[in-house]
Short mmCIF file of N, CA and C in Angstrom, two decimals:
data_model
loop_
_atom_site.label_atom_id
_atom_site.label_comp_id
_atom_site.label_asym_id
_atom_site.label_seq_id
_atom_site.Cartn_x
_atom_site.Cartn_y
_atom_site.Cartn_z
N MET A 1 1.22 -0.66 0.16
CA MET A 1 0.14 0.03 -0.26
C MET A 1 0.73 1.60 0.14
N LEU A 2 0.07 2.15 -1.32
CA LEU A 2 1.48 3.31 -1.29
C LEU A 2 0.78 4.33 0.10
N THR A 3 2.31 5.19 1.09
CA THR A 3 1.66 5.27 1.85
C THR A 3 1.76 7.40 1.21
N SER A 4 1.05 8.56 2.24
CA SER A 4 0.77 9.47 1.25
C SER A 4 2.25 10.33 1.46
N LYS A 5 3.80 10.04 1.79
CA LYS A 5 5.01 10.82 1.99
C LYS A 5 4.78 10.08 -0.61
N ALA A 6 4.55 8.34 -0.40
CA ALA A 6 5.59 7.85 -1.81
C ALA A 6 3.15 8.79 -2.43
N LYS A 7 2.82 9.35 -2.79
CA LYS A 7 1.41 9.57 -3.74
C LYS A 7 1.78 10.59 -3.63
N ALA A 8 2.58 11.63 -2.89
CA ALA A 8 2.71 13.00 -2.54
C ALA A 8 4.14 13.08 -4.03
N GLY A 9 4.77 12.73 -4.28
CA GLY A 9 6.22 12.31 -4.58
C GLY A 9 5.80 11.96 -6.38
N GLY A 10 4.87 11.10 -6.13
CA GLY A 10 3.74 10.60 -7.90
C GLY A 10 3.54 11.41 -7.80
N ALA A 11 2.67 12.25 -7.41
CA ALA A 11 2.59 13.54 -8.00
C ALA A 11 2.81 15.15 -7.65
N ALA A 12 4.09 14.60 -7.28
CA ALA A 12 5.13 16.30 -8.08
C ALA A 12 6.05 15.47 -8.97
N VAL A 13 5.90 14.29 -9.71
CA VAL A 13 6.21 13.97 -11.45
C VAL A 13 5.64 14.20 -11.55
N VAL A 14 4.56 13.33 -11.93
CA VAL A 14 3.51 13.64 -13.21
C VAL A 14 3.83 15.89 -13.06
N ALA A 15 3.30 16.16 -12.39
CA ALA A 15 3.58 17.45 -11.72
C ALA A 15 4.36 18.38 -12.74
N VAL A 16 5.24 18.13 -12.24
CA VAL A 16 6.56 17.97 -14.15
C VAL A 16 6.78 17.96 -14.94
N ALA A 17 6.56 16.43 -15.42
CA ALA A 17 6.52 16.29 -16.76
C ALA A 17 5.57 16.72 -17.32
N ALA A 18 4.38 17.23 -16.98
CA ALA A 18 3.58 18.01 -17.78
C ALA A 18 4.19 19.43 -17.65
N ALA A 19 3.86 20.08 -16.56
CA ALA A 19 4.77 21.20 -17.18
C ALA A 19 6.59 21.21 -18.12
N ALA A 20 6.63 19.92 -18.36
CA ALA A 20 8.17 19.93 -18.99
C ALA A 20 7.77 20.05 -20.97
N LEU A 21 6.69 18.93 -20.54
CA LEU A 21 5.78 19.18 -22.44
C LEU A 21 5.11 20.02 -22.44
N LEU A 22 4.58 21.31 -22.21
CA LEU A 22 4.24 22.31 -21.65
C LEU A 22 5.54 22.78 -22.44
N GLY A 23 6.05 22.75 -22.20
CA GLY A 23 7.48 23.50 -21.67
C GLY A 23 7.50 22.91 -23.50
N LEU A 24 8.45 23.01 -23.62
CA LEU A 24 7.97 22.19 -25.15
C LEU A 24 7.00 22.03 -26.47
N GLY A 25 5.45 22.46 -26.20
CA GLY A 25 4.78 23.04 -26.65
C GLY A 25 5.32 23.91 -27.38
N THR A 26 5.35 25.01 -25.25
CA THR A 26 5.58 26.07 -26.57
C THR A 26 6.98 26.40 -27.43
N ALA A 27 7.74 25.85 -26.97
CA ALA A 27 8.80 25.79 -28.21
C ALA A 27 8.93 25.94 -29.32
N SER A 28 7.92 25.46 -29.24
CA SER A 28 8.58 24.08 -30.93
C SER A 28 6.79 25.37 -31.54
N ALA A 29 6.90 25.79 -30.95
CA ALA A 29 5.82 26.70 -31.30
C ALA A 29 5.37 28.45 -31.86
N SER A 30 6.59 28.36 -31.38
CA SER A 30 7.40 29.91 -30.83
C SER A 30 9.14 29.94 -31.34
N ALA A 31 9.39 28.00 -32.03
CA ALA A 31 10.04 28.14 -33.30
C ALA A 31 9.31 28.48 -34.60
N ALA A 32 8.47 28.28 -35.22
CA ALA A 32 8.03 28.64 -35.89
C ALA A 32 9.01 29.21 -37.05
N GLY A 33 8.51 30.96 -36.28
CA GLY A 33 8.54 31.74 -36.36
C GLY A 33 8.02 32.35 -37.73
N PRO A 34 8.59 33.20 -38.51
CA PRO A 34 8.47 33.58 -40.40
C PRO A 34 8.41 32.34 -40.76
N PRO A 35 7.71 32.98 -42.08
CA PRO A 35 8.05 31.31 -43.30
C PRO A 35 9.95 32.22 -43.40
N PRO A 36 10.51 31.13 -45.18
CA PRO A 36 11.86 31.43 -44.51
C PRO A 36 11.90 32.45 -45.74
N LEU A 37 12.54 32.92 -46.12
CA LEU A 37 12.94 34.67 -48.00
C LEU A 37 12.84 33.24 -48.55
N ARG A 38 11.78 33.45 -49.07
CA ARG A 38 11.26 33.49 -51.03
C ARG A 38 11.44 34.34 -52.09
N TYR A 39 12.26 34.07 -53.44
CA TYR A 39 12.42 35.67 -53.86
C TYR A 39 10.86 35.36 -54.52
N GLY A 40 10.83 37.64 -54.51
CA GLY A 40 9.09 37.67 -55.08
C GLY A 40 9.13 38.79 -54.15
N ALA A 41 7.35 38.85 -53.83
CA ALA A 41 7.05 40.18 -52.81
C ALA A 41 5.82 39.70 -52.74
N TYR A 42 6.03 39.83 -51.62
CA TYR A 42 4.68 38.67 -50.88
C TYR A 42 3.51 39.89 -50.02
N LEU A 43 2.72 39.92 -49.36
CA LEU A 43 2.05 41.10 -48.16
C LEU A 43 1.39 40.51 -47.50
N TYR A 44 0.79 39.87 -46.45
CA TYR A 44 0.22 38.87 -45.26
C TYR A 44 -0.91 39.77 -44.24
N SER A 45 -1.99 39.51 -44.32
CA SER A 45 -2.73 39.88 -43.88
C SER A 45 -2.80 40.49 -42.76
N GLY A 46 -1.65 38.93 -41.67
CA GLY A 46 -1.82 38.96 -40.09
C GLY A 46 -0.13 39.69 -40.35
N ALA A 47 0.24 40.57 -38.49
CA ALA A 47 1.28 40.22 -38.38
C ALA A 47 2.19 39.37 -38.83
N GLY A 48 3.88 39.27 -38.37
CA GLY A 48 4.55 37.77 -38.19
C GLY A 48 3.99 37.61 -40.04
N SER A 49 4.13 37.83 -41.43
CA SER A 49 3.75 36.78 -42.36
C SER A 49 2.77 35.76 -42.14
N THR A 50 1.47 36.24 -42.04
CA THR A 50 0.36 35.34 -40.96
C THR A 50 -1.47 35.98 -41.47
N GLY A 51 -1.70 34.46 -41.91
CA GLY A 51 -3.07 35.45 -42.83
C GLY A 51 -3.58 34.71 -43.99
N SER A 52 -3.51 35.18 -44.54
CA SER A 52 -3.37 35.47 -46.16
C SER A 52 -2.21 36.94 -46.36
N VAL A 53 -2.32 35.69 -48.31
CA VAL A 53 -1.64 36.49 -48.71
C VAL A 53 -1.34 37.03 -49.79
N THR A 54 -1.35 37.83 -50.60
CA THR A 54 -1.26 38.67 -52.06
C THR A 54 0.26 38.08 -52.28
N THR A 55 -0.10 37.94 -53.94
CA THR A 55 1.98 37.98 -54.10
C THR A 55 1.61 39.47 -55.42
N VAL A 56 2.71 39.63 -55.15
CA VAL A 56 2.41 41.56 -55.91
C VAL A 56 3.71 40.66 -57.05
N ASP A 57 2.96 41.15 -58.18
CA ASP A 57 3.65 40.82 -59.68
C ASP A 57 4.92 42.30 -59.82
N LEU A 58 6.31 41.51 -59.05
CA LEU A 58 7.16 42.88 -59.63
C LEU A 58 7.68 43.06 -60.66
N THR A 59 6.96 42.06 -61.93
CA THR A 59 6.92 43.02 -63.12
C THR A 59 6.19 44.51 -63.80
N ASP A 60 5.31 44.28 -62.56
CA ASP A 60 4.74 45.44 -63.18
C ASP A 60 4.28 47.44 -62.06
N ALA A 61 5.97 48.00 -62.48
CA ALA A 61 6.50 48.45 -62.30
C ALA A 61 5.59 50.22 -62.29
N GLY A 62 5.01 50.76 -61.18
CA GLY A 62 4.75 51.77 -61.27
C GLY A 62 2.75 51.97 -61.01
N THR A 63 2.63 50.98 -61.19
CA THR A 63 0.86 50.44 -61.77
C THR A 63 0.37 50.84 -59.77
N CYS A 64 -0.51 51.60 -59.56
CA CYS A 64 -1.00 51.57 -58.11
C CYS A 64 -2.10 50.34 -58.23
N HIS A 65 -1.76 49.82 -57.16
CA HIS A 65 -3.09 48.22 -56.65
C HIS A 65 -3.72 48.18 -55.36
N THR A 66 -4.70 48.41 -55.04
CA THR A 66 -5.51 48.99 -54.32
C THR A 66 -5.95 46.33 -53.65
N ILE A 67 -5.88 46.49 -52.27
CA ILE A 67 -6.19 45.42 -52.08
C ILE A 67 -7.50 44.94 -51.22
N ALA A 68 -7.41 43.18 -51.39
CA ALA A 68 -9.00 43.04 -50.49
C ALA A 68 -8.96 43.49 -50.13
N THR A 69 -7.95 42.89 -48.83
CA THR A 69 -7.29 42.87 -47.20
C THR A 69 -5.95 43.59 -46.70
N PRO A 70 -6.73 44.94 -46.13
CA PRO A 70 -5.21 45.47 -45.56
C PRO A 70 -4.53 44.54 -45.16
N ALA A 71 -3.64 44.95 -45.56
CA ALA A 71 -2.13 43.93 -45.46
C ALA A 71 -1.21 44.56 -43.90
N LEU A 72 -0.66 43.90 -43.09
CA LEU A 72 0.50 44.22 -41.53
C LEU A 72 1.42 43.33 -41.42
N SER A 73 1.73 42.44 -42.86
CA SER A 73 2.91 43.27 -42.96
C SER A 73 3.85 41.97 -43.96
N GLY A 74 4.72 41.92 -44.19
CA GLY A 74 5.25 41.21 -45.53
C GLY A 74 6.52 41.29 -45.51
N MET A 75 7.49 40.51 -47.51
CA MET A 75 8.30 40.15 -47.74
C MET A 75 8.34 40.38 -48.75
N VAL A 76 10.46 41.13 -48.81
CA VAL A 76 10.09 41.02 -50.60
C VAL A 76 11.61 40.64 -50.34
N VAL A 77 11.37 39.79 -51.32
CA VAL A 77 13.16 39.44 -51.73
C VAL A 77 13.32 39.72 -53.60
N ASP A 78 14.13 40.81 -54.15
CA ASP A 78 14.32 40.52 -55.56
C ASP A 78 15.92 42.25 -55.67
N GLY A 79 16.06 42.83 -55.37
CA GLY A 79 17.63 43.49 -55.01
C GLY A 79 17.92 45.01 -56.49
N SER A 80 16.65 44.00 -57.53
CA SER A 80 16.28 45.38 -58.03
C SER A 80 14.66 46.09 -57.81
N ARG A 81 14.04 45.81 -57.30
CA ARG A 81 12.57 46.86 -57.44
C ARG A 81 12.17 46.27 -55.70
N GLN A 82 11.35 47.27 -55.10
CA GLN A 82 10.80 47.69 -53.99
C GLN A 82 9.21 47.98 -54.07
N LEU A 83 8.65 47.69 -52.90
CA LEU A 83 7.46 47.62 -52.41
C LEU A 83 7.70 49.07 -52.22
N GLU A 84 6.06 50.45 -52.38
CA GLU A 84 5.59 51.80 -52.04
C GLU A 84 4.45 51.21 -51.70
N LEU A 85 4.50 51.47 -50.27
CA LEU A 85 2.67 50.55 -49.70
C LEU A 85 2.17 52.27 -48.30
N TYR A 86 1.24 52.24 -49.71
CA TYR A 86 -0.24 53.57 -48.67
C TYR A 86 -1.40 52.81 -47.92
N SER A 87 -1.25 53.05 -47.05
CA SER A 87 -2.64 53.68 -46.02
C SER A 87 -4.08 53.19 -46.45
N GLY A 88 -3.89 54.20 -47.20
CA GLY A 88 -5.13 54.03 -48.34
C GLY A 88 -5.85 53.76 -49.55
N ALA A 89 -6.17 53.14 -50.13
CA ALA A 89 -6.48 52.76 -50.79
C ALA A 89 -5.92 53.56 -52.16
N GLY A 90 -6.30 53.04 -53.83
CA GLY A 90 -5.79 54.91 -54.35
C GLY A 90 -4.38 54.75 -54.14
N CYS A 91 -3.30 54.53 -53.16
CA CYS A 91 -1.66 54.65 -53.51
C CYS A 91 -2.45 56.07 -53.37
N THR A 92 -3.15 56.51 -51.81
CA THR A 92 -2.95 57.68 -51.25
C THR A 92 -3.88 57.61 -50.06
N ALA A 93 -2.99 58.48 -49.46
CA ALA A 93 -3.05 57.86 -47.61
C ALA A 93 -1.88 59.32 -46.19
N THR A 94 -2.57 59.32 -45.73
CA THR A 94 -1.49 60.64 -45.11
C THR A 94 -0.37 59.43 -44.57
N TRP A 95 -0.23 57.93 -44.68
CA TRP A 95 1.20 57.00 -43.68
C TRP A 95 1.35 56.53 -45.25
N SER A 96 2.95 56.23 -45.08
CA SER A 96 3.74 55.37 -46.52
C SER A 96 4.82 55.13 -45.92
N TYR A 97 4.54 53.69 -46.61
CA TYR A 97 6.05 52.62 -46.17
C TYR A 97 6.54 52.62 -47.06
N THR A 98 7.85 52.57 -47.19
CA THR A 98 8.96 52.10 -48.45
C THR A 98 9.92 50.39 -48.11
N THR A 99 9.46 49.67 -48.23
CA THR A 99 10.36 48.26 -47.92
C THR A 99 11.97 47.98 -48.23
N GLY A 100 12.09 48.96 -48.96
CA GLY A 100 13.33 48.44 -49.34
C GLY A 100 13.61 47.13 -50.86
N SER A 101 14.76 46.45 -50.61
CA SER A 101 14.56 45.30 -51.71
C SER A 101 14.65 43.81 -51.33
N LEU A 102 15.31 44.58 -50.42
CA LEU A 102 14.98 43.43 -49.68
C LEU A 102 14.42 43.23 -47.31
N MET A 103 13.82 42.44 -46.94
CA MET A 103 12.67 43.02 -45.77
C MET A 103 12.03 42.02 -45.96
N GLN A 104 11.32 41.84 -44.15
CA GLN A 104 10.46 40.57 -43.84
C GLN A 104 10.72 40.76 -42.61
N GLY A 105 8.72 40.86 -42.39
CA GLY A 105 8.52 42.15 -41.03
C GLY A 105 7.06 42.88 -41.21
N ASP A 106 6.83 43.53 -39.84
CA ASP A 106 5.61 43.95 -40.32
C ASP A 106 5.84 45.55 -40.20
N PHE A 107 4.27 45.76 -40.94
CA PHE A 107 4.42 46.95 -41.48
C PHE A 107 3.72 48.00 -40.40
N PRO A 108 4.63 50.23 -40.57
CA PRO A 108 4.35 50.32 -39.32
C PRO A 108 2.61 51.20 -39.16
N TRP A 109 1.76 50.06 -40.45
CA TRP A 109 0.23 51.06 -40.31
C TRP A 109 -0.17 49.41 -41.70
N ALA A 110 -1.85 49.39 -41.47
CA ALA A 110 -1.87 48.39 -41.97
C ALA A 110 -2.28 48.91 -43.82
N MET A 111 -2.08 48.60 -44.36
CA MET A 111 -2.07 49.20 -46.02
C MET A 111 -3.39 48.43 -46.72
N LEU A 112 -2.91 49.47 -47.71
CA LEU A 112 -4.26 48.91 -48.68
C LEU A 112 -4.07 48.89 -49.83
N SER A 113 -3.38 49.80 -50.51
CA SER A 113 -1.74 50.12 -51.46
C SER A 113 -1.06 49.94 -51.34
N TYR A 114 -0.52 49.72 -52.71
CA TYR A 114 1.25 49.42 -52.93
C TYR A 114 1.24 50.26 -54.75
N ARG A 115 2.35 50.35 -54.88
CA ARG A 115 3.15 50.49 -56.48
C ARG A 115 4.81 49.49 -55.91
N VAL A 116 4.63 48.28 -57.30
CA VAL A 116 6.88 48.27 -57.27
C VAL A 116 7.93 49.81 -58.05
N ILE A 117 9.07 49.95 -57.27
CA ILE A 117 9.39 50.47 -57.79
C ILE A 117 10.96 49.95 -57.71
N PRO A 118 11.72 51.20 -58.10
CA PRO A 118 12.32 50.60 -58.12
C PRO A 118 13.56 50.72 -57.11
N ALA A 119 14.45 49.62 -56.65
CA ALA A 119 15.17 49.82 -55.24
C ALA A 119 16.65 50.91 -55.55
N THR A 120 16.56 51.49 -54.81
CA THR A 120 17.63 52.82 -54.12
C THR A 120 17.92 52.02 -53.08
#
């Protein structure tokens, strides 16, 4: 028959094992991170390159594109082109943001339109 000391010790082992498993689950979730860099330009509806994605046609330089879902993050891997993003539709807004030709991250505001421009 188990004594109360043995029962308490067994409960402690179970608690430590459960905490370790929870910690492993948390570590693997946070290790996922943003998607790996890939050639092209992509706008994401969620922060951290999550949510629905809009693929940008980098050959369509200078044309303004209004997107249906605001972009909160993006990725640009090109070398010769970058994106100029606007917080309003029709490439007009109080706030604009230029990505650079190599970037991955969150935008300072939700972006509703963009145009492809030469990298500087």
